[in-house]
Short mmCIF file of C-alpha atoms in Angstrom, two decimals:
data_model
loop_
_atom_site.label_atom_id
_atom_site.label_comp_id
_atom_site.label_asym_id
_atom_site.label_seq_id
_atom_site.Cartn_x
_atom_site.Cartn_y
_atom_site.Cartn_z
CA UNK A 15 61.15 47.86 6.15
CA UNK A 16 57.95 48.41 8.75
CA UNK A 17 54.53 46.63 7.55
CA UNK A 18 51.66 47.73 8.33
CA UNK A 19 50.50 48.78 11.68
CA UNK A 20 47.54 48.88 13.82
CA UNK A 21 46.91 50.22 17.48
CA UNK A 22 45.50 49.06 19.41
CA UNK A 23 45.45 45.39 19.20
CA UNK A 24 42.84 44.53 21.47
CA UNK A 25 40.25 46.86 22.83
CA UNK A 26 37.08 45.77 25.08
CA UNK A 27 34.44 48.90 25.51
CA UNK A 28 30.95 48.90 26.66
CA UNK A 29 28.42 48.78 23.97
CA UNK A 30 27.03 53.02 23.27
CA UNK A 31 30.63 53.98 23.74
CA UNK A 32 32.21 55.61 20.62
CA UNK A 33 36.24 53.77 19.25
CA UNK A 34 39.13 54.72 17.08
CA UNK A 35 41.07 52.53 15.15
CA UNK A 36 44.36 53.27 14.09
CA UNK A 37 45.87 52.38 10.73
CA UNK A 38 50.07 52.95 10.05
CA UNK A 39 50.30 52.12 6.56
CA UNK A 40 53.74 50.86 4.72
CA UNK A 41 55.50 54.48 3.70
CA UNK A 42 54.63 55.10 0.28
CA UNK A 43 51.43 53.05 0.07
CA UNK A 44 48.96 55.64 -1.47
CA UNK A 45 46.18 52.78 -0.44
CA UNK A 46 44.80 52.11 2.06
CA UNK A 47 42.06 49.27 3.04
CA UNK A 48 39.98 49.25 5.86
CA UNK A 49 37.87 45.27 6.51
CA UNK A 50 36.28 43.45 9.03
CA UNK A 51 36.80 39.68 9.86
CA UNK A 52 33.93 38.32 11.84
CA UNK A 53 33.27 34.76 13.27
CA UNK A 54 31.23 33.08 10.81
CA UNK A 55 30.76 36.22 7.92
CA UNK A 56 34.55 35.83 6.65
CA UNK A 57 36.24 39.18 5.57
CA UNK A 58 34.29 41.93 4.67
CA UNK A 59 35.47 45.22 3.04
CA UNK A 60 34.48 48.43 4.14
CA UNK A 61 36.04 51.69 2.81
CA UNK A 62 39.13 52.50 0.42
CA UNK A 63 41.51 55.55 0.34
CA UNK A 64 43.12 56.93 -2.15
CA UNK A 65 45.48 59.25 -1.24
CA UNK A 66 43.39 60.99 1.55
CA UNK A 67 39.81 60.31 -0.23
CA UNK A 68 37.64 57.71 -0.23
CA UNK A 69 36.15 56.89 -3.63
CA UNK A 70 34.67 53.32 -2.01
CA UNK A 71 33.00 53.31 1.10
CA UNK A 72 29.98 51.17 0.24
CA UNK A 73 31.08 48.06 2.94
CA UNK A 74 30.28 50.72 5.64
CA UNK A 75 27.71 48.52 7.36
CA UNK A 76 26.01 52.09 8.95
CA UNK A 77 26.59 55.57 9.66
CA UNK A 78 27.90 55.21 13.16
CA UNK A 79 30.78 53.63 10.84
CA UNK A 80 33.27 56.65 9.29
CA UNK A 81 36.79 56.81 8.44
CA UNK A 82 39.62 59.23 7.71
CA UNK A 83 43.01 59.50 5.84
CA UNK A 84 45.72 62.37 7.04
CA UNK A 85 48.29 63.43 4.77
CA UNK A 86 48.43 60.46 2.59
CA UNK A 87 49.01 58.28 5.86
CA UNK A 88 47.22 57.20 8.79
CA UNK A 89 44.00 56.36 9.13
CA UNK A 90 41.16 56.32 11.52
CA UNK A 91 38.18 54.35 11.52
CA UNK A 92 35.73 55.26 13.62
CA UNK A 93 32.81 53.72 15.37
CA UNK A 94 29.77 55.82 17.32
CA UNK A 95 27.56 54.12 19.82
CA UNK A 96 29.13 50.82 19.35
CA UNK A 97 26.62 47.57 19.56
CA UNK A 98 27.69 44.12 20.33
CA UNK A 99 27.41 42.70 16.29
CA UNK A 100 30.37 45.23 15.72
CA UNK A 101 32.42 43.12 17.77
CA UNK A 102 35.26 41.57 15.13
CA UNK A 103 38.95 41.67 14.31
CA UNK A 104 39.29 44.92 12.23
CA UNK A 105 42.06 44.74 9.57
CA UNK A 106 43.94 47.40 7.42
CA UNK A 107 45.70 46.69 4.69
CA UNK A 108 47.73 49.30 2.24
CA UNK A 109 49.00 48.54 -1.78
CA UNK A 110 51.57 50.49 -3.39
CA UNK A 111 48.90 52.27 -5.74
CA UNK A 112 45.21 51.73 -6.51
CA UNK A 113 43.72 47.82 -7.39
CA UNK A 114 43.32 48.96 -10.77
CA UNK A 115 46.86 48.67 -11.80
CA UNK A 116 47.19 44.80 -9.67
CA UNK A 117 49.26 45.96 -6.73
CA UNK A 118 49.66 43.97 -3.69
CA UNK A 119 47.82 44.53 -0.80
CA UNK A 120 50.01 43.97 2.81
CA UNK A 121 47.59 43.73 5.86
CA UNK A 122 48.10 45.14 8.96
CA UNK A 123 47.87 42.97 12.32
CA UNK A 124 44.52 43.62 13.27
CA UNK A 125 42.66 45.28 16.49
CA UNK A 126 40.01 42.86 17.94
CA UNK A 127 37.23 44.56 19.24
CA UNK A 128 35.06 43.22 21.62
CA UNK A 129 32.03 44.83 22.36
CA UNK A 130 30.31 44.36 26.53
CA UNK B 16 28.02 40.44 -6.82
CA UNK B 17 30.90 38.31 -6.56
CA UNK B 18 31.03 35.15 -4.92
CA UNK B 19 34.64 33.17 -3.78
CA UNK B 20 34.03 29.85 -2.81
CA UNK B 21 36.91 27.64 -0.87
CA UNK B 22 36.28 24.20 -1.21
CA UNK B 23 37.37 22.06 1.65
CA UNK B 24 36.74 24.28 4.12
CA UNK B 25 39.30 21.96 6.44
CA UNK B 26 41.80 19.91 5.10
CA UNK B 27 44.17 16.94 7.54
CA UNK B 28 47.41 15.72 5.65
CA UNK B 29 50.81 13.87 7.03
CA UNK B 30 53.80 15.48 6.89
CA UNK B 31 55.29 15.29 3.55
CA UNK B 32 52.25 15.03 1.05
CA UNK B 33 51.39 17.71 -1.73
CA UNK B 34 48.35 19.50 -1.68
CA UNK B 35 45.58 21.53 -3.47
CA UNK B 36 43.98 24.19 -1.87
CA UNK B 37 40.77 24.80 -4.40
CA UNK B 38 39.11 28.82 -5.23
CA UNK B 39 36.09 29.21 -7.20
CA UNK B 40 34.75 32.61 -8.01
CA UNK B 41 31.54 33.64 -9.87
CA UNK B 42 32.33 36.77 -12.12
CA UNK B 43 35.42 36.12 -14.84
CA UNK B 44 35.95 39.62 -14.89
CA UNK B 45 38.56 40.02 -12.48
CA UNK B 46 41.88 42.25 -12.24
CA UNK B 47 43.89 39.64 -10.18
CA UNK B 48 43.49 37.22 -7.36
CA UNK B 49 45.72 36.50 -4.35
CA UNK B 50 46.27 34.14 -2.16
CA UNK B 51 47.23 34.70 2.01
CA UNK B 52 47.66 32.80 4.24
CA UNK B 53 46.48 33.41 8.23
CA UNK B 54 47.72 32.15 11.45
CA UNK B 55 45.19 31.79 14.26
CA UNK B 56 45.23 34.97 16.14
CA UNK B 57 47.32 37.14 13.33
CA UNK B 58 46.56 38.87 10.35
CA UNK B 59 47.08 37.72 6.88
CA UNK B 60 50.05 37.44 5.21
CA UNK B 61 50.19 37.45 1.52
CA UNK B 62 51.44 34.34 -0.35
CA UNK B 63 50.97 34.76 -4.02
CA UNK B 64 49.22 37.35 -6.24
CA UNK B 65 48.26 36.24 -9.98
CA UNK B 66 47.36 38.78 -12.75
CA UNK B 67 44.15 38.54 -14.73
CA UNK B 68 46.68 38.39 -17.98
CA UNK B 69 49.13 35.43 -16.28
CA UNK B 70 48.38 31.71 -15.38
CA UNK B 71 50.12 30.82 -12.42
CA UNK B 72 52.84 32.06 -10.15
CA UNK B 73 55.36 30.17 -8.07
CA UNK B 74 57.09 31.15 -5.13
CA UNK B 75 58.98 28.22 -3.07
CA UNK B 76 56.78 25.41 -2.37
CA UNK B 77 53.94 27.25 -3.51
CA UNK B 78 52.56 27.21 -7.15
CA UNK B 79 49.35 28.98 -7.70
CA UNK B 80 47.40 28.26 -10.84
CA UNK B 81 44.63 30.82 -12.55
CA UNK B 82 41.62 29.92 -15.15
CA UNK B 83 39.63 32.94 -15.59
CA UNK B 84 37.41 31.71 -18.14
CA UNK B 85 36.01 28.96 -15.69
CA UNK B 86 36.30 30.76 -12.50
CA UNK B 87 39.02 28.85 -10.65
CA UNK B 88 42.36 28.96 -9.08
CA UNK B 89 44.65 26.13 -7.31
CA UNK B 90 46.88 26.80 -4.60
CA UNK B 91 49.41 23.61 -4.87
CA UNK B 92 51.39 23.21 -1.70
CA UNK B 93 54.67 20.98 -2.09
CA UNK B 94 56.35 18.37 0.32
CA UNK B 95 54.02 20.15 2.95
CA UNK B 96 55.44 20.54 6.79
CA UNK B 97 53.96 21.33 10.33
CA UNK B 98 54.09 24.97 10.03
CA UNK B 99 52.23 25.06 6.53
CA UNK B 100 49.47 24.21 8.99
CA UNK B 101 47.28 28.04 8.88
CA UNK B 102 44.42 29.25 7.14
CA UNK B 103 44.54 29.99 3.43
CA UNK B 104 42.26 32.54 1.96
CA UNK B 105 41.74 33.46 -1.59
CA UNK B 106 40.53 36.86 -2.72
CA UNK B 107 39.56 38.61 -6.00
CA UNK B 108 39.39 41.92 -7.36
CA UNK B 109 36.99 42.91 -9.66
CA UNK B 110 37.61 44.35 -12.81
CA UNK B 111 35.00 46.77 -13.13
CA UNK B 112 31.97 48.34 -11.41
CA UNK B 113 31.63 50.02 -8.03
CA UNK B 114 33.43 47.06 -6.16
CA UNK B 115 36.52 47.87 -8.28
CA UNK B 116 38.53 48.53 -4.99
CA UNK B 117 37.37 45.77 -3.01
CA UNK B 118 38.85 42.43 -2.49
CA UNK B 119 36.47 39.72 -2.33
CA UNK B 120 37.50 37.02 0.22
CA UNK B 121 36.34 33.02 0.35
CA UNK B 122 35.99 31.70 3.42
CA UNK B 123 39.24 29.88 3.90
CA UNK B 124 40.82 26.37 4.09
CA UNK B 125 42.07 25.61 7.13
CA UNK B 126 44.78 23.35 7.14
CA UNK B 127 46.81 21.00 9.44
CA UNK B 128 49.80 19.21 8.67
CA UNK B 129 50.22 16.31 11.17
CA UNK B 130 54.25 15.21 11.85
#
């Protein structure tokens, strides 16, 4: 079946300009993961969905930072007056229920974001 | 706060040899770890994921050992060819407090297999 998906897969904006990240997880996945991979920091988590709420979001690095779940599916994250440090490969990953109970987590592709 | 360590951070082996790819994490109380692998350029595929209550897990070539109680886990890579070559990141969950939902990544071993 599909994986996980993420639009776009590259995207180059000017820094102050606002972006959307979109997250496809794998049908059924009541999970979702948003994290960011930058050169030289590693991975980095950010936020967690349940369902469409977000019990974790305490790897948001600021609040130009947000993110939303729709019906139990896609996400958005968001980023507001973006600087150049935001620039990193954004992943999203989705597990069949929450970590608690040791389900898998699948990542997405990635969108690389480079910020001008 | 949790801490994964990956220890070599690089790794250069011939065709053919067996490996161990070395994890070391700072807080016992975990709910599993997992191993993934990344190619340059991609996102991360997932490899092997070990319980908190098991020891290892095998899947082909790949046996992945656990030892909660001293913080460590092996990746062992058999009879290892040119397209093992990737990076290979471990990650933990914790088992309780606010980073519950997290994974906690190491920094990776990157890897080349030379033919």
């Amino acid at each position: 079946g599909a994986g996980v998906s993420q639009s776009p897969s590259n995207k180059v904006t000017e820094k102050g300009k606002d972006v959307e990240l979109r997250c496809d997880p794998i049908s059924g996945h009541t999970a979702l993961y948003w994290y960011r991979q930058s050169l030289g920091q590693g991975l980095e988590f950010l936020i967690y969905f349940q369902g469409n709420s977000a019990p974790d979001k305490s790897g948001l690095p600021s609040d130009r930072f947000s993110a939303e779940r729709t019906g139990g599916s896609v996400s958005t994250l968001t980023i507001q007056r973006t600087q150049q440090e935001d620039s990193a490969v954004y992943l999203c990953a989705s597990s069949l229920g929450g970590p608690a109970v040791n389900y898998e987590q699948y990542f997405g592709p990635g969108t690389r974001l480079t910020v001008t | 706060k949790q801490e994964v360590t990956q220890i070599p951070a690089a790794l250069s082996v011939p065709e053919g040899e067996n490996l161990v790819l070395n994890c070391s994490f700072t807080d016992s109380a975990i709910y599993n770890l997992q191993w993934f692998r990344q190619d340059p350029g991609k996102g991360l595929t997932s490899l092997l994921l070990i319980q908190s209550s098991q020891r290892e897990q095998t899947s082909g070539r790949l046996n992945a050992s656990l030892d909660k109680s001293s913080g460590r886990s092996t990746l062992y890579i058999a009879a290892s060819q040119p397209g093992d070559s990737a990076t290979y990141l471990c990650a933990v969950i914790p088992a309780s407090g606010a980073g519950s939902y997290q994974l906690t990544f190491g920094k990776g071993t990157k890897l080349s297999v030379i033919p």
